[in-house]
Amino acid sequence: GAVVSQHPSWVICKSGTSVKIECRSLDFQATTMFWYRQFPKKSLMLMATSNEGSKATYEQGVEKDKFLINHASLTLSTLTVTSAHPEDSSFYICSKRTNEKLFFGSGTQLSVL
Amino acid sequence: GENVEQHPSTLSVQEGDSAVIKCTYSDSASNYFPWYKQELGKGPQLIIDIRSNVGEKKDQRIAVTLNKTAKHFSLHITETQPEDSAVYFCAASDNQGGKLIFGQGTELSVKP
């Protein structure tokens, strides 16, 4: 069964608004979770590593002020796309490690009008 | 850093035939190589993985082989079925930082 629950599965928003995506660990506590971004017909790009109780580690080129990550509890990490613009439209996927294997959520399709 | 190359980008086979997808990696420190299947609009699903202390692993119709010397690893799907149609991604990790570096993906189409 699924070990990661991600919500919402899709969201449409107006340009300038903020959108929050939730990623919840369903089995064990997840001190570390990962956020990926995927463009149509493209590979997965790691955006940031979310660490419980501390600041996220962002990959080079990812704007930390644009993509706010909060990992306040051992089972929940959130990604907030702030002041979204059409170029932020993409498929966002979270993941976590369980027994050294990486499992992904179902993804969130964000469309910014 | 690690770089993973995946080929082919698209693959079309007839139902019942075999499909092979190949990947190469650059970092000799990588020791964990998973394969994911992604259906349209869904997150990637782990289908099989292999560690560097093993040369081959099989799970029913799916097998993965690893050549550490050449830094190659491949996914083999036998007796393909239409439901195998999806995008497949290989990945590599040194398992220290937990980061997975993905290949570009292969869109597999199995024709009935």
CSV table of N, CA and C in Angstrom, one decimal, chain A residues 32 34 36 38 41-46 49 57 59 91 93 97 99-107, chain B residues 32 36 38 41-46 49 51 57 89 95-105 107:
chain,number,residue,atom,x,y,z
A,32,THR,N,13.1,12.9,7.0
A,32,THR,CA,13.6,13.5,5.8
A,32,THR,C,12.6,13.2,4.7
A,34,PHE,N,11.6,14.5,0.4
A,34,PHE,CA,12.1,15.1,-0.7
A,34,PHE,C,11.0,15.7,-1.6
A,36,TYR,N,10.2,17.0,-5.5
A,36,TYR,CA,10.6,16.9,-6.9
A,36,TYR,C,9.6,17.7,-7.8
A,38,GLN,N,8.4,18.1,-12.0
A,38,GLN,CA,8.5,17.4,-13.3
A,38,GLN,C,7.7,18.1,-14.3
A,41,LYS,N,6.6,15.2,-20.0
A,41,LYS,CA,7.5,14.4,-20.8
A,41,LYS,C,9.0,14.6,-20.4
A,42,LYS,N,9.2,15.0,-19.2
A,42,LYS,CA,10.6,15.2,-18.7
A,42,LYS,C,10.8,14.4,-17.5
A,43,SER,N,12.1,14.4,-17.0
A,43,SER,CA,12.5,13.6,-15.9
A,43,SER,C,12.1,14.4,-14.6
A,44,LEU,N,12.4,13.8,-13.5
A,44,LEU,CA,12.1,14.4,-12.2
A,44,LEU,C,13.4,15.2,-11.7
A,45,MET,N,13.1,16.4,-11.3
A,45,MET,CA,14.2,17.2,-10.8
A,45,MET,C,14.0,17.5,-9.3
A,46,LEU,N,15.1,17.1,-8.6
A,46,LEU,CA,15.0,17.3,-7.1
A,46,LEU,C,15.0,18.8,-6.8
A,49,THR,N,15.4,19.1,-0.1
A,49,THR,CA,15.3,18.0,0.9
A,49,THR,C,14.7,18.7,2.2
A,57,THR,N,16.9,22.0,2.7
A,57,THR,CA,18.1,22.2,1.9
A,57,THR,C,17.7,22.2,0.4
A,59,GLU,N,18.2,22.7,-3.7
A,59,GLU,CA,19.1,22.4,-4.8
A,59,GLU,C,19.4,23.7,-5.5
A,91,PHE,N,4.2,19.6,-12.4
A,91,PHE,CA,3.8,18.4,-11.6
A,91,PHE,C,4.8,18.4,-10.4
A,93,ILE,N,6.0,16.5,-6.9
A,93,ILE,CA,5.9,15.2,-6.3
A,93,ILE,C,6.8,15.1,-5.0
A,97,ARG,N,12.0,8.2,2.3
A,97,ARG,CA,12.7,6.9,2.3
A,97,ARG,C,12.1,6.0,3.4
A,99,ASN,N,13.1,2.1,4.7
A,99,ASN,CA,14.0,0.9,4.6
A,99,ASN,C,14.9,1.1,3.4
A,100,GLU,N,15.5,2.3,3.3
A,100,GLU,CA,16.5,2.6,2.2
A,100,GLU,C,15.9,2.7,0.8
A,101,LYS,N,14.6,2.6,0.7
A,101,LYS,CA,13.9,2.7,-0.6
A,101,LYS,C,13.2,4.0,-0.6
A,102,LEU,N,13.1,4.6,-1.8
A,102,LEU,CA,12.4,5.9,-1.9
A,102,LEU,C,11.0,5.7,-2.5
A,103,PHE,N,10.0,6.2,-1.8
A,103,PHE,CA,8.6,6.0,-2.3
A,103,PHE,C,8.1,7.4,-2.6
A,104,PHE,N,7.2,7.5,-3.6
A,104,PHE,CA,6.7,8.8,-4.0
A,104,PHE,C,5.2,8.9,-3.7
A,105,GLY,N,4.8,10.2,-3.6
A,105,GLY,CA,3.4,10.4,-3.5
A,105,GLY,C,2.8,10.4,-4.9
A,106,SER,N,1.5,10.7,-4.9
A,106,SER,CA,0.8,10.6,-6.2
A,106,SER,C,0.9,11.8,-7.1
A,107,GLY,N,1.6,12.9,-6.5
A,107,GLY,CA,1.8,14.1,-7.3
A,107,GLY,C,0.7,15.1,-7.3
B,32,TYR,N,23.3,2.2,-5.4
B,32,TYR,CA,21.9,1.8,-5.3
B,32,TYR,C,21.2,2.3,-6.6
B,36,TYR,N,11.7,3.0,-11.7
B,36,TYR,CA,10.4,3.4,-11.4
B,36,TYR,C,9.5,3.3,-12.7
B,38,GLN,N,6.1,5.1,-14.2
B,38,GLN,CA,5.2,6.2,-14.0
B,38,GLN,C,4.1,6.2,-15.0
B,41,GLY,N,-0.1,11.2,-15.1
B,41,GLY,CA,-0.8,11.9,-14.0
B,41,GLY,C,-0.6,11.3,-12.7
B,42,LYS,N,0.4,10.3,-12.5
B,42,LYS,CA,0.6,9.7,-11.3
B,42,LYS,C,2.1,9.8,-10.8
B,43,GLY,N,2.3,9.6,-9.6
B,43,GLY,CA,3.7,9.6,-9.1
B,43,GLY,C,4.4,8.3,-9.5
B,44,PRO,N,5.7,8.3,-9.6
B,44,PRO,CA,6.5,7.1,-9.9
B,44,PRO,C,6.3,6.0,-8.9
B,45,GLN,N,6.3,4.8,-9.4
B,45,GLN,CA,6.1,3.6,-8.6
B,45,GLN,C,7.4,2.8,-8.7
B,46,LEU,N,8.0,2.5,-7.5
B,46,LEU,CA,9.1,1.6,-7.5
B,46,LEU,C,8.8,0.2,-7.9
B,49,ASP,N,14.7,-2.8,-7.7
B,49,ASP,CA,16.0,-2.1,-7.4
B,49,ASP,C,17.1,-3.1,-7.2
B,51,ARG,N,21.4,-3.4,-5.7
B,51,ARG,CA,22.5,-2.7,-5.1
B,51,ARG,C,23.8,-3.2,-5.7
B,57,LYS,N,19.1,-9.2,-10.6
B,57,LYS,CA,17.9,-9.4,-9.7
B,57,LYS,C,16.7,-9.6,-10.5
B,89,PHE,N,11.7,5.1,-15.5
B,89,PHE,CA,12.9,5.9,-15.1
B,89,PHE,C,13.9,5.0,-14.3
B,95,ASN,N,23.3,6.6,-1.7
B,95,ASN,CA,22.6,6.2,-0.5
B,95,ASN,C,23.1,6.9,0.7
B,96,GLN,N,24.1,7.8,0.6
B,96,GLN,CA,24.5,8.6,1.8
B,96,GLN,C,23.6,9.7,2.1
B,97,GLY,N,23.4,10.6,1.1
B,97,GLY,CA,22.5,11.7,1.3
B,97,GLY,C,21.1,11.4,0.9
B,98,GLY,N,20.8,10.2,0.4
B,98,GLY,CA,19.5,9.8,0.0
B,98,GLY,C,19.0,10.4,-1.3
B,99,LYS,N,19.8,11.2,-1.9
B,99,LYS,CA,19.4,11.8,-3.2
B,99,LYS,C,19.4,10.8,-4.3
B,100,LEU,N,18.3,10.8,-5.1
B,100,LEU,CA,18.3,10.0,-6.3
B,100,LEU,C,18.5,10.9,-7.5
B,101,ILE,N,19.3,10.5,-8.4
B,101,ILE,CA,19.5,11.2,-9.7
B,101,ILE,C,18.8,10.3,-10.8
B,102,PHE,N,17.9,10.9,-11.5
B,102,PHE,CA,17.1,10.2,-12.4
B,102,PHE,C,17.6,10.3,-13.9
B,103,GLY,N,17.4,9.2,-14.6
B,103,GLY,CA,17.6,9.3,-16.0
B,103,GLY,C,16.5,10.0,-16.7
B,104,GLN,N,16.5,10.2,-18.0
B,104,GLN,CA,15.6,11.0,-18.7
B,104,GLN,C,14.2,10.4,-19.0
B,105,GLY,N,14.1,9.1,-18.7
B,105,GLY,CA,12.9,8.4,-18.9
B,105,GLY,C,12.7,7.7,-20.3
B,107,GLU,N,9.6,6.1,-22.7
B,107,GLU,CA,8.2,5.9,-22.8
B,107,GLU,C,8.0,4.5,-23.6
